[in-house]
Amino acid sequence: MPTVRPDPSADRRPASRRGRRLALAGVGAMLALPALAQTRRALAPMTDGPFYPPRRWRTRQGDDWDADLTRVQLAGRTRIAEGEHLGLELVVQDTRGRALDGAEVEIWQCDARALYHHPNVEVEAERLDAGFQGFGAARSGGDGQLAFRTIRPVPYPGRTPHIHVKLRHASFGELTSQLFVAGHPGNARDFLWRQLADADRAPLEMQLRAAAADSGLRWQVRHALVVPA
Ligand SMILES: [Fe+2]
């Protein structure tokens, strides 16, 4: 088994100004959308799993882990993530429907080649999609809203497509869960999905829709991250 070595191409500092502009454009688009149906059930808590990239490792790669996972600055040029790009518009609210200001939200998922970017993933660096950031973080505004650009999650051996999400806020502490693609046929075979009660599935199901042609995205979704009140 080849071991992971420090990847000289692994400068994962994507935080281009362009990236930030795109993320902000996503927020703007979100404001124009109709109000979310109020989901009152909090996200089902889950473990980090084996691929939450440790902060120490992220820092070594560069400390600029922004909300645009689809662009990575590499050797003076921008690499673009493979896969179908997804505008992930989120609003953090509690089970009473109150928006949470200043919630820290992290997401991580495998790349379009079904590989996580994590120090314990033992593959040659060339096999990873160098254009995919793998992990991103953002903070909600006063209206609870924030936005990421990422890829539509893909399955990897043993799992249906999902995006890991971790939230932190003084009001509830820390909560880790996963988001799934509503209607994906792999869900019914997924061990984790199968363990969830029906009522716990809806808050985790992303209802993807085709993105506007001029958005630069393939998919778009607006989703509430509901946390305990
Ligand atoms: Fe995972």
Coordinates of N, CA and C and ligand atoms in Angstrom, one line a residue:
M1 N 0.9 -1.2 0.0 CA 0.0 0.0 0.0 C 0.9 1.2 0.0
P2 N 0.8 2.1 -1.0 CA 1.6 3.3 -0.9 C 1.2 4.2 0.2
T3 N 2.1 4.9 0.8 CA 1.8 5.7 1.9 C 1.6 7.2 1.4
V4 N 0.9 7.9 2.2 CA 0.7 9.3 1.9 C 2.0 10.1 2.2
R5 N 2.4 10.9 1.2 CA 3.6 11.7 1.5 C 3.1 13.1 1.3
P6 N 3.8 14.0 1.9 CA 3.5 15.4 1.8 C 3.4 15.8 0.3
D7 N 2.3 16.3 -0.1 CA 2.1 16.5 -1.5 C 2.5 18.0 -1.9
P8 N 3.5 18.1 -2.7 CA 4.0 19.4 -3.0 C 2.9 20.2 -3.8
S9 N 2.0 19.5 -4.3 CA 1.0 20.2 -5.1 C -0.2 20.5 -4.2
A10 N -0.1 20.2 -2.9 CA -1.2 20.2 -2.0 C -1.4 21.6 -1.4
D11 N -1.0 22.6 -2.0 CA -1.3 23.9 -1.5 C -2.8 24.1 -1.7
R12 N -3.5 23.9 -0.6 CA -5.0 23.9 -0.8 C -5.5 25.3 -0.4
R13 N -4.7 26.3 -0.8 CA -5.2 27.7 -0.5 C -6.0 28.2 -1.6
P14 N -7.3 28.0 -1.6 CA -8.1 28.4 -2.7 C -8.7 29.7 -2.6
A15 N -8.5 30.3 -1.4 CA -9.3 31.5 -1.0 C -9.1 32.7 -1.9
S16 N -9.3 32.4 -3.2 CA -9.2 33.5 -4.1 C -10.2 34.5 -3.9
R17 N -9.9 35.8 -4.2 CA -11.0 36.8 -4.1 C -12.2 36.4 -5.0
R18 N -11.8 35.8 -6.1 CA -12.9 35.4 -7.0 C -13.8 34.4 -6.3
G19 N -13.2 33.4 -5.5 CA -14.0 32.5 -4.8 C -14.9 33.2 -3.8
R20 N -14.4 34.2 -3.1 CA -15.3 34.8 -2.2 C -16.4 35.5 -2.9
R21 N -16.1 36.1 -4.0 CA -17.1 36.8 -4.8 C -18.2 35.8 -5.2
L22 N -17.8 34.6 -5.6 CA -18.8 33.6 -6.0 C -19.6 33.2 -4.8
A23 N -19.0 33.0 -3.7 CA -19.7 32.6 -2.5 C -20.8 33.7 -2.2
L24 N -20.3 34.9 -2.3 CA -21.3 36.0 -2.0 C -22.4 36.1 -3.0
A25 N -22.1 35.8 -4.2 CA -23.1 35.7 -5.3 C -24.1 34.7 -4.9
G26 N -23.6 33.6 -4.3 CA -24.6 32.5 -3.9 C -25.5 33.0 -2.8
V27 N -25.0 33.8 -1.9 CA -25.8 34.4 -0.8 C -26.9 35.3 -1.4
G28 N -26.4 36.1 -2.4 CA -27.4 37.0 -3.0 C -28.5 36.2 -3.7
A29 N -28.2 35.1 -4.4 CA -29.2 34.3 -5.0 C -30.2 33.8 -4.0
M30 N -29.6 33.4 -2.8 CA -30.4 32.8 -1.8 C -31.5 33.7 -1.3
L31 N -31.1 35.0 -1.2 CA -32.1 35.9 -0.6 C -33.3 36.1 -1.5
A32 N -33.2 35.8 -2.8 CA -34.3 35.9 -3.7 C -35.2 34.7 -3.7
L33 N -34.8 33.7 -3.0 CA -35.6 32.5 -3.0 C -36.8 32.6 -2.0
P34 N -37.8 31.8 -2.2 CA -38.9 31.8 -1.3 C -38.5 31.2 0.1
A35 N -39.2 31.5 1.1 CA -38.9 31.1 2.4 C -38.9 29.6 2.5
L36 N -38.0 29.0 3.3 CA -38.0 27.6 3.5 C -39.2 27.1 4.3
A37 N -39.6 25.9 4.0 CA -40.5 25.2 4.9 C -39.8 25.1 6.2
Q38 N -40.5 25.3 7.3 CA -39.9 25.2 8.6 C -39.7 23.8 9.0
T39 N -38.5 23.3 9.1 CA -38.3 22.0 9.6 C -38.0 22.2 11.1
R40 N -38.6 21.5 11.9 CA -38.5 21.8 13.4 C -37.7 20.7 14.1
R41 N -37.3 19.7 13.3 CA -36.5 18.6 13.9 C -35.0 18.9 13.7
A42 N -34.2 18.7 14.8 CA -32.8 19.0 14.6 C -32.1 17.9 13.9
L43 N -31.0 18.3 13.3 CA -30.2 17.3 12.6 C -29.8 16.1 13.5
A44 N -29.9 14.9 13.0 CA -29.5 13.8 13.8 C -28.0 13.8 14.0
P45 N -27.5 13.7 15.3 CA -26.1 13.7 15.5 C -25.4 12.5 15.0
M46 N -24.2 12.7 14.4 CA -23.4 11.6 13.9 C -22.0 11.8 14.3
T47 N -21.2 10.8 14.1 CA -19.7 11.0 14.4 C -19.0 11.7 13.3
D48 N -17.8 12.1 13.6 CA -17.0 12.8 12.5 C -16.7 11.7 11.5
G49 N -16.6 10.5 11.8 CA -16.1 9.5 10.8 C -14.6 9.6 10.7
P50 N -14.0 8.8 9.8 CA -12.6 8.7 9.8 C -11.9 9.8 8.9
F51 N -12.7 10.7 8.3 CA -12.1 11.6 7.3 C -12.3 13.1 7.6
Y52 N -12.5 13.4 8.9 CA -12.6 14.8 9.3 C -11.1 15.3 9.3
P53 N -10.7 16.2 8.4 CA -9.3 16.6 8.3 C -8.9 17.4 9.6
P54 N -7.9 16.9 10.3 CA -7.5 17.6 11.5 C -7.0 19.0 11.3
R55 N -7.3 19.9 12.2 CA -6.9 21.3 12.0 C -5.4 21.4 11.8
R56 N -4.6 20.6 12.5 CA -3.1 20.7 12.3 C -2.7 20.4 10.9
W57 N -3.4 19.4 10.3 CA -3.0 19.1 8.9 C -3.5 20.2 8.0
R58 N -4.7 20.7 8.2 CA -5.2 21.7 7.4 C -4.3 22.9 7.4
T59 N -3.8 23.3 8.6 CA -3.0 24.4 8.8 C -1.6 24.3 8.0
R60 N -1.1 23.0 8.0 CA 0.1 22.8 7.3 C -0.1 23.0 5.8
Q61 N -1.3 22.7 5.3 CA -1.5 22.9 3.9 C -1.8 24.4 3.5
G62 N -1.9 25.2 4.5 CA -2.3 26.6 4.3 C -3.5 26.8 5.0
D63 N -3.7 28.0 5.5 CA -4.8 28.2 6.5 C -6.0 28.9 5.9
D64 N -6.1 28.8 4.6 CA -7.2 29.6 3.9 C -8.3 28.7 3.4
W65 N -9.0 28.1 4.3 CA -10.0 27.1 3.9 C -11.4 27.8 3.8
D66 N -11.7 28.3 2.6 CA -12.8 29.2 2.4 C -14.1 28.3 2.1
A67 N -15.1 29.0 1.7 CA -16.4 28.4 1.4 C -16.6 27.9 0.0
D68 N -15.6 28.1 -0.9 CA -15.6 27.7 -2.2 C -14.7 26.5 -2.4
L69 N -15.3 25.3 -2.4 CA -14.5 24.0 -2.4 C -14.1 23.7 -3.9
T70 N -14.6 24.4 -4.8 CA -14.5 24.0 -6.2 C -13.3 24.7 -6.9
R71 N -12.5 25.5 -6.1 CA -11.4 26.2 -6.7 C -10.2 26.1 -5.7
V72 N -9.1 25.7 -6.3 CA -7.8 25.6 -5.5 C -6.7 26.4 -6.2
Q73 N -6.1 27.3 -5.5 CA -4.9 28.0 -6.1 C -3.7 27.1 -6.0
L74 N -3.1 26.8 -7.1 CA -2.0 25.8 -7.2 C -1.0 26.4 -8.1
A75 N 0.2 26.6 -7.6 CA 1.4 27.1 -8.4 C 1.0 28.2 -9.3
G76 N 0.3 29.2 -8.7 CA 0.0 30.4 -9.4 C -1.2 30.3 -10.3
R77 N -1.9 29.2 -10.4 CA -3.0 29.2 -11.2 C -4.2 28.5 -10.4
T78 N -5.4 28.7 -11.0 CA -6.6 28.2 -10.3 C -6.9 26.8 -10.9
R79 N -7.0 25.8 -10.0 CA -7.5 24.5 -10.5 C -9.0 24.5 -10.1
I80 N -9.8 23.9 -11.0 CA -11.2 23.7 -10.9 C -11.5 22.3 -10.5
A81 N -12.4 22.1 -9.6 CA -12.8 20.8 -9.2 C -13.5 20.0 -10.3
E82 N -13.2 18.7 -10.4 CA -14.0 17.8 -11.2 C -15.4 17.6 -10.6
G83 N -16.3 17.1 -11.4 CA -17.6 16.8 -10.8 C -18.6 17.8 -11.2
E84 N -19.8 17.6 -10.6 CA -20.9 18.5 -10.9 C -21.0 19.6 -9.8
H85 N -20.8 20.8 -10.1 CA -20.7 21.8 -9.1 C -22.1 22.2 -8.5
L86 N -22.1 22.4 -7.2 CA -23.3 22.5 -6.4 C -23.3 23.8 -5.6
G87 N -24.3 24.6 -5.7 CA -24.4 25.8 -4.8 C -25.2 25.3 -3.6
L88 N -24.6 25.4 -2.5 CA -25.2 24.8 -1.2 C -25.5 26.0 -0.3
E89 N -26.7 26.4 -0.4 CA -27.2 27.6 0.4 C -27.9 27.1 1.7
L90 N -27.3 27.5 2.8 CA -27.8 27.0 4.1 C -28.3 28.1 5.0
V91 N -29.2 27.7 5.8 CA -29.6 28.7 6.9 C -29.6 27.9 8.2
V92 N -28.9 28.4 9.2 CA -28.9 27.8 10.5 C -30.0 28.3 11.3
Q93 N -30.8 27.4 11.8 CA -31.9 27.9 12.7 C -32.1 26.8 13.8
D94 N -32.7 27.2 14.9 CA -33.0 26.2 15.9 C -34.4 25.6 15.7
T95 N -34.7 24.7 16.6 CA -36.0 24.0 16.5 C -37.2 24.9 16.7
R96 N -37.0 26.1 17.2 CA -38.1 27.1 17.3 C -38.1 28.0 16.1
G97 N -37.3 27.7 15.2 CA -37.3 28.5 13.9 C -36.5 29.8 14.0
R98 N -35.7 30.0 15.1 CA -34.9 31.2 15.2 C -33.6 31.1 14.5
A99 N -33.3 32.1 13.7 CA -32.0 32.1 12.9 C -30.8 32.3 13.9
L100 N -29.7 31.6 13.6 CA -28.5 31.7 14.5 C -27.5 32.5 13.8
D101 N -27.1 33.6 14.5 CA -26.1 34.5 14.0 C -24.7 33.9 14.4
G102 N -23.7 33.9 13.5 CA -22.4 33.6 13.9 C -22.1 32.1 14.1
A103 N -23.0 31.2 13.6 CA -22.7 29.8 13.7 C -21.5 29.4 12.7
E104 N -20.6 28.7 13.2 CA -19.5 28.2 12.4 C -19.9 26.9 11.8
V105 N -19.8 26.8 10.5 CA -20.2 25.6 9.8 C -19.1 25.1 8.9
E106 N -18.8 23.8 9.1 CA -17.7 23.1 8.3 C -18.3 22.0 7.5
I107 N -17.9 21.8 6.3 CA -18.3 20.7 5.5 C -17.1 20.0 5.0
W108 N -17.2 18.7 4.8 CA -16.1 17.9 4.1 C -16.8 16.7 3.4
Q109 N -16.2 16.3 2.3 CA -16.7 15.2 1.5 C -15.6 14.7 0.6
C110 N -15.8 13.6 -0.1 CA -14.8 13.1 -1.0 C -14.9 13.8 -2.3
D111 N -13.8 13.7 -3.0 CA -13.7 14.4 -4.3 C -14.5 13.6 -5.4
A112 N -14.5 14.1 -6.6 CA -15.3 13.4 -7.7 C -14.7 12.1 -8.0
R113 N -13.5 11.8 -7.5 CA -12.9 10.5 -7.8 C -13.1 9.6 -6.6
A114 N -14.0 10.0 -5.7 CA -14.4 9.2 -4.5 C -13.3 9.1 -3.5
L115 N -12.4 10.1 -3.4 CA -11.3 10.0 -2.5 C -11.4 11.2 -1.5
Y116 N -11.3 11.0 -0.3 CA -11.2 12.1 0.7 C -9.8 12.6 0.7
H117 N -9.7 13.9 1.0 CA -8.4 14.6 1.2 C -8.1 14.6 2.7
H118 N -7.4 13.7 3.1 CA -7.1 13.4 4.5 C -5.8 12.8 4.7
P119 N -5.0 13.1 5.7 CA -3.7 12.5 5.9 C -3.7 11.0 5.9
N120 N -4.8 10.4 6.3 CA -4.8 8.9 6.5 C -5.3 8.2 5.2
V121 N -5.6 9.0 4.2 CA -6.0 8.3 2.9 C -4.7 8.0 2.1
E122 N -4.5 6.7 2.0 CA -3.2 6.2 1.5 C -3.2 6.0 0.0
V123 N -3.2 7.1 -0.7 CA -3.1 7.0 -2.2 C -2.1 8.0 -2.6
E124 N -1.6 7.7 -3.8 CA -0.6 8.7 -4.4 C -1.4 10.0 -4.6
A125 N -0.6 11.1 -4.4 CA -1.2 12.4 -4.5 C -1.8 12.6 -5.8
E126 N -1.3 12.0 -6.9 CA -1.8 12.3 -8.2 C -3.2 11.7 -8.4
R127 N -3.6 10.8 -7.6 CA -4.9 10.2 -7.8 C -6.0 11.1 -7.2
L128 N -5.6 12.1 -6.4 CA -6.6 13.0 -5.8 C -6.9 14.1 -6.9
D129 N -8.1 14.6 -6.8 CA -8.5 15.8 -7.7 C -7.9 17.0 -7.0
A130 N -6.8 17.5 -7.5 CA -6.1 18.7 -6.9 C -7.0 19.9 -7.0
G131 N -8.0 19.9 -7.8 CA -8.9 21.1 -7.9 C -10.0 21.2 -6.8
F132 N -10.0 20.1 -6.0 CA -11.1 20.1 -5.0 C -10.5 20.3 -3.7
Q133 N -11.1 21.2 -2.9 CA -10.6 21.6 -1.6 C -10.8 20.6 -0.5
G134 N -11.9 19.8 -0.7 CA -12.1 18.7 0.3 C -12.8 19.1 1.6
F135 N -12.5 20.3 2.0 CA -13.0 20.8 3.3 C -13.3 22.3 3.1
G136 N -14.3 22.8 3.8 CA -14.5 24.3 3.8 C -15.2 24.7 5.0
A137 N -15.1 26.0 5.3 CA -15.8 26.5 6.5 C -16.4 27.9 6.2
A138 N -17.4 28.2 6.9 CA -18.1 29.5 6.7 C -18.9 29.8 8.0
R139 N -19.3 31.0 8.1 CA -20.0 31.5 9.3 C -21.3 32.1 8.9
S140 N -22.4 31.9 9.6 CA -23.7 32.4 9.3 C -23.7 33.9 9.7
G141 N -24.5 34.6 8.9 CA -24.8 36.0 9.3 C -26.0 36.1 10.2
G142 N -26.4 37.4 10.4 CA -27.5 37.6 11.4 C -28.8 36.9 11.0
D143 N -28.9 36.6 9.7 CA -30.1 36.0 9.3 C -30.0 34.4 9.2
G144 N -28.8 34.0 9.8 CA -28.6 32.5 9.8 C -28.0 31.9 8.5
Q145 N -27.9 32.8 7.5 CA -27.6 32.3 6.2 C -26.1 32.2 5.9
L146 N -25.7 31.3 5.1 CA -24.3 31.1 4.6 C -24.4 30.3 3.3
A147 N -23.3 30.3 2.6 CA -23.3 29.5 1.3 C -22.0 28.9 1.0
F148 N -22.0 27.7 0.5 CA -20.8 27.1 0.0 C -21.0 26.8 -1.5
R149 N -19.8 26.7 -2.2 CA -19.8 26.1 -3.5 C -19.0 24.8 -3.4
T150 N -19.6 23.7 -3.8 CA -18.9 22.4 -3.7 C -19.3 21.6 -4.9
I151 N -19.1 20.3 -4.8 CA -19.6 19.4 -5.8 C -20.7 18.5 -5.3
R152 N -21.6 18.1 -6.2 CA -22.6 17.2 -5.8 C -21.9 15.9 -5.3
P153 N -22.3 15.5 -4.1 CA -21.5 14.3 -3.5 C -21.7 13.1 -4.4
V154 N -20.7 12.3 -4.4 CA -20.7 11.0 -5.2 C -20.5 9.9 -4.2
P155 N -21.0 8.7 -4.6 CA -20.8 7.5 -3.7 C -19.4 7.1 -3.6
Y156 N -19.0 6.5 -2.5 CA -17.7 5.8 -2.5 C -18.0 4.4 -1.9
P157 N -17.1 3.5 -2.0 CA -17.4 2.1 -1.7 C -18.0 2.0 -0.3
G158 N -19.2 1.5 -0.2 CA -19.9 1.3 1.1 C -20.8 2.4 1.5
R159 N -20.8 3.6 0.8 CA -21.6 4.7 1.3 C -22.3 5.3 0.1
T160 N -23.5 5.8 0.4 CA -24.3 6.6 -0.5 C -23.7 8.0 -0.5
P161 N -24.0 8.8 -1.5 CA -23.5 10.2 -1.5 C -23.9 11.0 -0.3
H162 N -22.9 11.7 0.3 CA -23.3 12.5 1.5 C -22.2 13.6 1.6
I163 N -22.6 14.6 2.3 CA -21.7 15.7 2.7 C -21.7 15.8 4.3
H164 N -20.5 15.7 4.9 CA -20.4 15.8 6.3 C -20.5 17.3 6.7
V165 N -21.2 17.5 7.8 CA -21.3 18.9 8.3 C -21.2 19.0 9.8
K166 N -20.4 20.0 10.2 CA -20.2 20.2 11.6 C -20.5 21.7 11.9
L167 N -21.3 21.9 13.0 CA -21.7 23.2 13.4 C -21.3 23.5 14.8
R168 N -20.9 24.8 15.0 CA -20.5 25.2 16.4 C -21.2 26.5 16.7
H169 N -21.7 26.7 17.8 CA -22.3 27.9 18.3 C -22.4 27.9 19.8
A170 N -22.3 29.0 20.4 CA -22.4 29.0 21.9 C -23.7 28.5 22.4
S171 N -24.8 28.6 21.6 CA -26.1 28.3 22.1 C -26.3 26.7 22.3
F172 N -25.6 26.0 21.4 CA -25.8 24.5 21.5 C -24.5 23.7 21.6
G173 N -23.4 24.4 21.4 CA -22.1 23.7 21.4 C -21.7 23.3 20.1
E174 N -21.6 22.0 19.9 CA -21.1 21.4 18.6 C -22.1 20.3 18.2
L175 N -22.3 20.2 16.9 CA -23.2 19.2 16.3 C -22.6 18.8 15.0
T176 N -22.5 17.5 14.8 CA -22.0 16.9 13.6 C -23.0 16.0 13.0
S177 N -23.2 16.1 11.7 CA -24.2 15.3 11.0 C -23.8 15.1 9.5
Q178 N -24.7 14.6 8.7 CA -24.4 14.4 7.3 C -25.7 14.8 6.5
L179 N -25.4 15.3 5.3 CA -26.5 15.7 4.3 C -26.5 14.7 3.2
F180 N -27.7 14.2 2.8 CA -27.8 13.2 1.8 C -28.6 13.8 0.6
V181 N -28.5 13.2 -0.5 CA -29.2 13.6 -1.7 C -30.6 12.9 -1.7
A182 N -31.7 13.7 -1.6 CA -33.0 13.2 -1.6 C -33.3 12.3 -2.8
G183 N -33.8 11.2 -2.6 CA -34.2 10.3 -3.7 C -33.1 9.5 -4.3
H184 N -31.9 9.6 -3.8 CA -30.8 8.8 -4.4 C -31.0 7.3 -4.1
P185 N -30.9 6.5 -5.1 CA -31.2 5.1 -4.9 C -30.3 4.4 -3.9
G186 N -29.1 5.0 -3.8 CA -28.1 4.4 -2.8 C -28.5 4.5 -1.4
N187 N -29.4 5.5 -1.1 CA -29.7 5.7 0.3 C -30.3 4.5 1.0
A188 N -31.2 3.8 0.3 CA -31.9 2.6 0.9 C -30.9 1.5 1.2
R189 N -29.7 1.6 0.6 CA -28.7 0.5 0.9 C -27.6 1.0 1.9
D190 N -27.7 2.2 2.3 CA -26.7 2.8 3.1 C -26.9 2.4 4.6
F191 N -25.9 1.9 5.2 CA -26.0 1.4 6.6 C -26.5 2.6 7.6
L192 N -25.9 3.7 7.3 CA -26.2 4.8 8.2 C -27.6 5.4 8.0
W193 N -28.0 5.5 6.7 CA -29.3 6.0 6.4 C -30.4 5.0 6.9
R194 N -30.1 3.7 6.8 CA -31.0 2.7 7.3 C -31.3 2.8 8.8
Q195 N -30.3 3.3 9.5 CA -30.4 3.3 11.0 C -31.3 4.5 11.4
L196 N -31.5 5.5 10.5 CA -32.2 6.7 10.8 C -33.8 6.4 10.9
A197 N -34.4 7.0 11.9 CA -35.9 7.0 11.9 C -36.4 7.8 10.8
D198 N -37.6 7.5 10.2 CA -38.1 8.3 9.1 C -38.1 9.8 9.4
A199 N -38.5 10.1 10.7 CA -38.5 11.6 11.0 C -37.2 12.2 11.0
D200 N -36.1 11.4 11.2 CA -34.8 12.0 11.2 C -34.2 12.1 9.8
R201 N -34.8 11.5 8.8 CA -34.3 11.6 7.5 C -34.5 12.9 6.8
A202 N -35.8 13.4 6.9 CA -36.1 14.6 6.2 C -35.2 15.8 6.4
P203 N -34.8 16.1 7.7 CA -33.9 17.2 7.9 C -32.5 17.0 7.3
L204 N -32.2 15.8 6.8 CA -30.9 15.6 6.2 C -30.9 15.5 4.7
E205 N -32.1 15.5 4.1 CA -32.2 15.3 2.7 C -32.2 16.6 1.9
M206 N -31.2 16.7 1.1 CA -31.0 17.9 0.2 C -31.9 17.7 -1.0
Q207 N -32.7 18.7 -1.3 CA -33.6 18.6 -2.5 C -32.9 19.4 -3.6
L208 N -32.0 18.7 -4.4 CA -31.3 19.4 -5.4 C -32.2 19.8 -6.6
R209 N -31.8 20.9 -7.2 CA -32.5 21.3 -8.4 C -31.5 21.8 -9.4
A210 N -31.8 21.8 -10.6 CA -30.9 22.3 -11.7 C -30.6 23.8 -11.4
A211 N -29.4 24.2 -11.5 CA -29.0 25.6 -11.3 C -29.3 26.4 -12.5
A212 N -29.4 27.7 -12.4 CA -29.6 28.6 -13.5 C -28.4 28.5 -14.4
A213 N -28.7 28.6 -15.7 CA -27.7 28.4 -16.7 C -26.5 29.3 -16.6
D214 N -26.7 30.5 -16.1 CA -25.6 31.5 -16.0 C -24.9 31.5 -14.6
S215 N -25.2 30.5 -13.8 CA -24.7 30.5 -12.4 C -23.3 29.8 -12.4
G216 N -22.9 29.1 -13.4 CA -21.6 28.4 -13.4 C -21.8 27.1 -12.6
L217 N -22.9 26.8 -12.2 CA -23.2 25.6 -11.3 C -24.1 24.6 -12.1
R218 N -24.0 23.4 -11.7 CA -24.9 22.4 -12.3 C -26.1 22.2 -11.4
W219 N -25.9 22.3 -10.1 CA -27.0 22.0 -9.1 C -27.0 23.2 -8.1
Q220 N -28.2 23.3 -7.5 CA -28.4 24.3 -6.5 C -29.3 23.7 -5.4
V221 N -29.1 24.0 -4.2 CA -30.0 23.6 -3.1 C -30.0 24.6 -2.0
R222 N -31.2 24.8 -1.4 CA -31.3 25.6 -0.2 C -31.8 24.7 0.9
H223 N -31.1 24.7 2.0 CA -31.4 23.7 3.0 C -31.2 24.3 4.4
A224 N -32.1 23.9 5.3 CA -32.0 24.4 6.7 C -31.2 23.4 7.5
L225 N -30.3 24.0 8.3 CA -29.6 23.2 9.3 C -30.2 23.5 10.6
V226 N -31.0 22.6 11.1 CA -31.7 22.8 12.3 C -31.0 22.2 13.5
V227 N -30.8 23.1 14.5 CA -30.0 22.7 15.7 C -30.9 22.8 16.9
P228 N -30.5 22.2 18.0 CA -31.4 22.2 19.2 C -31.5 23.7 19.7
A229 N -32.7 24.0 20.2 CA -33.0 25.3 20.7 C -32.3 25.5 22.1
Ligands
FE1 FE -18.1 10.2 4.5

